[in-house]
PDB file of C-alpha atoms in Angstrom:
ATOM      1  CA  MET W  79       2.640 -46.603  27.472  1.00  0.00           C
ATOM      2  CA  SER W  80       0.932 -43.917  28.031  1.00  0.00           C
ATOM      3  CA  SER W  81      -2.196 -42.247  26.463  1.00  0.00           C
ATOM      4  CA  ILE W  82      -2.617 -38.766  24.639  1.00  0.00           C
ATOM      5  CA  LYS W  83      -5.612 -37.408  25.331  1.00  0.00           C
ATOM      6  CA  ILE W  84      -6.786 -34.495  22.522  1.00  0.00           C
ATOM      7  CA  THR W  85      -9.483 -31.808  23.697  1.00  0.00           C
ATOM      8  CA  LYS W  86     -11.009 -29.312  22.126  1.00  0.00           C
ATOM      9  CA  TYR W  87      -8.368 -27.174  23.104  1.00  0.00           C
ATOM     10  CA  HIS W  88      -5.625 -28.628  21.185  1.00  0.00           C
ATOM     11  CA  TYR W  89      -7.710 -28.661  18.240  1.00  0.00           C
ATOM     12  CA  LEU W  90      -7.867 -24.887  18.717  1.00  0.00           C
ATOM     13  CA  ILE W  91      -4.473 -24.630  18.761  1.00  0.00           C
ATOM     14  CA  ALA W  92      -4.264 -26.171  15.276  1.00  0.00           C
ATOM     15  CA  PHE W  93      -6.263 -24.081  14.007  1.00  0.00           C
ATOM     16  CA  VAL W  94      -4.721 -21.316  15.259  1.00  0.00           C
ATOM     17  CA  LEU W  95      -1.572 -22.068  14.471  1.00  0.00           C
ATOM     18  CA  LEU W  96      -3.010 -23.124  10.805  1.00  0.00           C
ATOM     19  CA  ILE W  97      -4.919 -19.919  10.513  1.00  0.00           C
ATOM     20  CA  ASN W  98      -1.072 -17.861  11.201  1.00  0.00           C
ATOM     21  CA  THR W  99       0.830 -19.996   8.799  1.00  0.00           C
ATOM     22  CA  ALA W 100      -1.698 -19.658   5.689  1.00  0.00           C
ATOM     23  CA  PHE W 101      -2.340 -15.621   6.575  1.00  0.00           C
ATOM     24  CA  GLY W 102       1.574 -15.230   6.690  1.00  0.00           C
ATOM     25  CA  GLN W 103       1.913 -17.046   3.204  1.00  0.00           C
ATOM     26  CA  ASN W 104      -1.054 -14.884   1.552  1.00  0.00           C
ATOM     27  CA  THR W 105       0.697 -11.565   2.832  1.00  0.00           C
ATOM     28  CA  LYS W 106       4.080 -12.792   1.516  1.00  0.00           C
ATOM     29  CA  GLN W 107       2.160 -14.045  -1.787  1.00  0.00           C
ATOM     30  CA  THR W 108       0.488 -10.405  -1.560  1.00  0.00           C
ATOM     31  CA  LYS W 109       3.451  -8.410  -1.253  1.00  0.00           C
ATOM     32  CA  MET W 110       5.620 -10.266  -4.024  1.00  0.00           C
ATOM     33  CA  GLU W 111       2.854 -10.440  -6.506  1.00  0.00           C
ATOM     34  CA  GLN W 112       2.876  -6.185  -6.550  1.00  0.00           C
ATOM     35  CA  LEU W 113       6.540  -7.136  -8.313  1.00  0.00           C
ATOM     36  CA  ASN W 114       4.749  -8.781 -11.361  1.00  0.00           C
ATOM     37  CA  PHE W 115       5.213  -5.208 -13.523  1.00  0.00           C
ATOM     38  CA  MET W 116       9.539  -6.171 -13.284  1.00  0.00           C
ATOM     39  CA  VAL W 117       8.616  -9.865 -14.752  1.00  0.00           C
ATOM     40  CA  GLY W 118      10.259 -10.275 -18.090  1.00  0.00           C
ATOM     41  CA  GLU W 119      12.854 -10.606 -20.447  1.00  0.00           C
ATOM     42  CA  TRP W 120      13.825  -6.478 -21.393  1.00  0.00           C
ATOM     43  CA  ILE W 121      16.378  -5.027 -23.841  1.00  0.00           C
ATOM     44  CA  GLY W 122      17.357  -1.253 -23.888  1.00  0.00           C
ATOM     45  CA  THR W 123      19.898   0.995 -22.664  1.00  0.00           C
ATOM     46  CA  SER W 124      21.596   2.174 -20.156  1.00  0.00           C
ATOM     47  CA  LYS W 125      23.157   5.795 -19.051  1.00  0.00           C
ATOM     48  CA  VAL W 126      25.318   6.865 -16.815  1.00  0.00           C
ATOM     49  CA  TYR W 127      24.483  10.935 -16.325  1.00  0.00           C
ATOM     50  CA  GLU W 128      27.622  13.392 -14.609  1.00  0.00           C
ATOM     51  CA  ASP W 129      26.088  17.236 -14.256  1.00  0.00           C
ATOM     52  CA  GLY W 130      22.646  15.747 -15.596  1.00  0.00           C
ATOM     53  CA  ILE W 131      24.693  14.830 -19.196  1.00  0.00           C
ATOM     54  CA  VAL W 132      24.801  11.198 -20.496  1.00  0.00           C
ATOM     55  CA  SER W 133      28.435  11.025 -19.973  1.00  0.00           C
ATOM     56  CA  ARG W 134      28.413   6.978 -20.742  1.00  0.00           C
ATOM     57  CA  GLN W 135      26.030   4.772 -22.189  1.00  0.00           C
ATOM     58  CA  GLY W 136      25.580   0.931 -23.474  1.00  0.00           C
ATOM     59  CA  SER W 137      22.858  -1.823 -24.716  1.00  0.00           C
ATOM     60  CA  ALA W 138      21.408  -3.610 -21.564  1.00  0.00           C
ATOM     61  CA  TYR W 139      19.772  -6.880 -21.101  1.00  0.00           C
ATOM     62  CA  GLN W 140      17.974  -8.136 -18.447  1.00  0.00           C
ATOM     63  CA  LYS W 141      15.706 -10.929 -17.404  1.00  0.00           C
ATOM     64  CA  ILE W 142      13.678 -11.056 -14.317  1.00  0.00           C
ATOM     65  CA  SER W 143      12.044 -13.803 -12.613  1.00  0.00           C
ATOM     66  CA  TYR W 144      10.265 -15.734  -9.615  1.00  0.00           C
ATOM     67  CA  ASP W 145      11.835 -18.444  -8.613  1.00  0.00           C
ATOM     68  CA  LEU W 146      11.334 -20.702  -4.965  1.00  0.00           C
ATOM     69  CA  ASP W 147       7.458 -20.580  -5.670  1.00  0.00           C
ATOM     70  CA  LYS W 148       7.670 -16.739  -6.166  1.00  0.00           C
ATOM     71  CA  SER W 149       8.848 -16.143  -2.418  1.00  0.00           C
ATOM     72  CA  ILE W 150      11.626 -14.368  -3.981  1.00  0.00           C
ATOM     73  CA  LEU W 151      12.256 -12.260  -7.330  1.00  0.00           C
ATOM     74  CA  VAL W 152      15.596 -12.799  -9.279  1.00  0.00           C
ATOM     75  CA  ILE W 153      17.156 -10.109 -11.427  1.00  0.00           C
ATOM     76  CA  GLU W 154      20.115 -10.844 -14.263  1.00  0.00           C
ATOM     77  CA  LEU W 155      21.042  -7.641 -15.453  1.00  0.00           C
ATOM     78  CA  ASN W 156      24.179  -7.335 -18.449  1.00  0.00           C
ATOM     79  CA  THR W 157      25.161  -4.284 -19.444  1.00  0.00           C
ATOM     80  CA  GLU W 158      27.947  -2.777 -20.964  1.00  0.00           C
ATOM     81  CA  LEU W 159      28.647  -0.842 -17.803  1.00  0.00           C
ATOM     82  CA  LEU W 160      27.360  -3.526 -15.135  1.00  0.00           C
ATOM     83  CA  GLN W 161      26.557  -6.886 -14.548  1.00  0.00           C
ATOM     84  CA  LEU W 162      24.540  -7.584 -11.217  1.00  0.00           C
ATOM     85  CA  HIS W 163      22.706 -10.974 -10.096  1.00  0.00           C
ATOM     86  CA  THR W 164      19.709  -9.522  -7.629  1.00  0.00           C
ATOM     87  CA  ILE W 165      17.393 -11.183  -5.448  1.00  0.00           C
ATOM     88  CA  ILE W 166      14.998  -9.302  -3.882  1.00  0.00           C
ATOM     89  CA  TYR W 167      12.386 -10.639  -1.001  1.00  0.00           C
ATOM     90  CA  TYR W 168       9.784 -10.016   1.208  1.00  0.00           C
ATOM     91  CA  ASP W 169      10.360 -10.249   5.434  1.00  0.00           C
ATOM     92  CA  GLU W 170       6.950 -11.237   6.656  1.00  0.00           C
ATOM     93  CA  LYS W 171       8.439 -10.554   9.986  1.00  0.00           C
ATOM     94  CA  ASP W 172      10.252  -7.084   9.389  1.00  0.00           C
ATOM     95  CA  SER W 173       6.938  -6.450   6.848  1.00  0.00           C
ATOM     96  CA  LYS W 174       9.749  -4.776   4.673  1.00  0.00           C
ATOM     97  CA  TYR W 175      11.422  -6.131   1.264  1.00  0.00           C
ATOM     98  CA  TYR W 176      15.338  -6.687   0.821  1.00  0.00           C
ATOM     99  CA  TYR W 177      17.640  -5.706  -1.941  1.00  0.00           C
ATOM    100  CA  TYR W 178      20.240  -8.208  -2.716  1.00  0.00           C
ATOM    101  CA  PRO W 179      22.358  -7.124  -4.831  1.00  0.00           C
ATOM    102  CA  PHE W 180      25.889  -9.484  -5.564  1.00  0.00           C
ATOM    103  CA  SER W 181      28.437  -7.969  -8.236  1.00  0.00           C
ATOM    104  CA  LYS W 182      32.070  -9.520  -9.169  1.00  0.00           C
ATOM    105  CA  ARG W 183      32.719  -7.192  -5.346  1.00  0.00           C
ATOM    106  CA  GLY W 184      30.441  -8.916  -3.475  1.00  0.00           C
ATOM    107  CA  VAL W 185      26.739  -8.459  -2.176  1.00  0.00           C
ATOM    108  CA  SER W 186      25.144  -5.735  -0.545  1.00  0.00           C
ATOM    109  CA  LYS W 187      21.402  -5.645   1.460  1.00  0.00           C
ATOM    110  CA  TYR W 188      19.411  -2.672   1.209  1.00  0.00           C
ATOM    111  CA  THR W 189      16.122  -1.843   1.875  1.00  0.00           C
ATOM    112  CA  ALA W 190      12.679  -1.491  -0.142  1.00  0.00           C
ATOM    113  CA  GLU W 191       9.472  -0.028  -0.265  1.00  0.00           C
ATOM    114  CA  TYR W 192       6.929  -0.722  -2.968  1.00  0.00           C
ATOM    115  CA  LYS W 193       5.274   2.794  -3.283  1.00  0.00           C
ATOM    116  CA  ASN W 194       2.584   4.151  -6.094  1.00  0.00           C
ATOM    117  CA  GLY W 195       3.024   1.233  -8.099  1.00  0.00           C
ATOM    118  CA  GLN W 196       6.866   1.358  -7.926  1.00  0.00           C
ATOM    119  CA  LEU W 197       9.574  -0.418  -5.942  1.00  0.00           C
ATOM    120  CA  ILE W 198      12.378   2.275  -4.293  1.00  0.00           C
ATOM    121  CA  VAL W 199      15.314   0.499  -3.297  1.00  0.00           C
ATOM    122  CA  TRP W 200      17.573   2.261  -0.575  1.00  0.00           C
ATOM    123  CA  SER W 201      21.303   1.685  -0.575  1.00  0.00           C
ATOM    124  CA  ASN W 202      21.280   4.687   2.432  1.00  0.00           C
ATOM    125  CA  GLU W 203      19.393   8.204   2.634  1.00  0.00           C
ATOM    126  CA  THR W 204      20.982   9.857   0.078  1.00  0.00           C
ATOM    127  CA  ASN W 205      20.849   7.071  -2.707  1.00  0.00           C
ATOM    128  CA  ARG W 206      17.927   5.367  -3.865  1.00  0.00           C
ATOM    129  CA  PHE W 207      16.867   3.280  -7.184  1.00  0.00           C
ATOM    130  CA  THR W 208      13.295   3.282  -8.770  1.00  0.00           C
ATOM    131  CA  PHE W 209      12.366   0.481 -10.571  1.00  0.00           C
ATOM    132  CA  SER W 210       8.427   0.999 -12.548  1.00  0.00           C
ATOM    133  CA  ARG W 211       6.779   0.140 -15.291  1.00  0.00           C
ATOM    134  CA  THR W 212       6.234   2.425 -18.357  1.00  0.00           C
ATOM    135  CA  SER W 213       3.319   3.971 -20.608  1.00  0.00           C
ATOM    136  CA  ASP W 214       3.994   2.480 -23.377  1.00  0.00           C
ATOM    137  CA  GLY W 215       4.471  -1.032 -21.663  1.00  0.00           C
ATOM    138  CA  GLY W 216       8.034  -1.162 -21.147  1.00  0.00           C
ATOM    139  CA  PHE W 217      10.242  -0.951 -17.795  1.00  0.00           C
ATOM    140  CA  ARG W 218      12.864   1.230 -16.312  1.00  0.00           C
ATOM    141  CA  GLU W 219      15.558   1.752 -13.711  1.00  0.00           C
ATOM    142  CA  TYR W 220      17.067   4.531 -12.487  1.00  0.00           C
ATOM    143  CA  GLY W 221      19.504   6.095  -9.839  1.00  0.00           C
ATOM    144  CA  GLU W 222      19.057   9.035  -8.054  1.00  0.00           C
ATOM    145  CA  GLN W 223      21.220  10.824  -5.202  1.00  0.00           C
ATOM    146  CA  LEU W 224      20.297  13.408  -2.995  1.00  0.00           C
ATOM    147  CA  ILE W 225      22.590  16.650  -3.452  1.00  0.00           C
ATOM    148  CA  ASP W 226      21.753  19.649  -1.947  1.00  0.00           C
ATOM    149  CA  GLY W 227      18.217  18.843  -0.550  1.00  0.00           C
ATOM    150  CA  LYS W 228      17.568  17.366  -4.726  1.00  0.00           C
ATOM    151  CA  TRP W 229      17.538  14.232  -5.763  1.00  0.00           C
ATOM    152  CA  THR W 230      19.330  14.052  -8.610  1.00  0.00           C
ATOM    153  CA  LYS W 231      19.078  10.904 -11.582  1.00  0.00           C
ATOM    154  CA  TYR W 232      23.255   9.816 -11.782  1.00  0.00           C
ATOM    155  CA  PHE W 233      21.674   6.574 -13.808  1.00  0.00           C
ATOM    156  CA  GLU W 234      18.941   4.890 -16.164  1.00  0.00           C
ATOM    157  CA  ASP W 235      17.888   2.116 -17.868  1.00  0.00           C
ATOM    158  CA  THR W 236      15.405   2.017 -19.861  1.00  0.00           C
ATOM    159  CA  PHE W 237      13.815  -1.550 -21.285  1.00  0.00           C
ATOM    160  CA  LYS W 238      11.461  -2.871 -24.069  1.00  0.00           C
ATOM    161  CA  ASN W 239       9.677  -6.602 -23.597  1.00  0.00           C
ATOM    162  CA  SER W 240      12.098  -8.663 -25.804  1.00  0.00           C
ATOM    163  CA  GLN W 241       9.300 -11.216 -26.836  1.00  0.00           C
TER     164      GLN W 241
END
């Protein structure tokens, strides 16, 4: 049998690996905690706009909660117009959020950023969704398209806490 000699160097390597792991977890936890404003059970209204005018609207329910020890945020959206199950994840390696909406048609993957207390999801360079808290303690999500150099709203979901 050979014996393994543990040196100060081995302890130093173990310590550095432990610190790097802890820092990565703290970074991810911090980034995910920025999305606390979204967590809750929400009821409200979903509106679709055409040329700045509401063309359709209906009731909406949304449950948003953390899962997997707060490593993901799960959004369950049910409206009369749309049903989505969405996962939001922060990737430390890429230093960005990813937004995965699942629908009956399939799944997509979009990048997102947290800015000024809002989560902004980019489905492409000319289409974005913004999640924010309202001044009355509610929650809203709206989508915009860049048309002729101007951001134009094409849907908005407004919610109040259901509890």
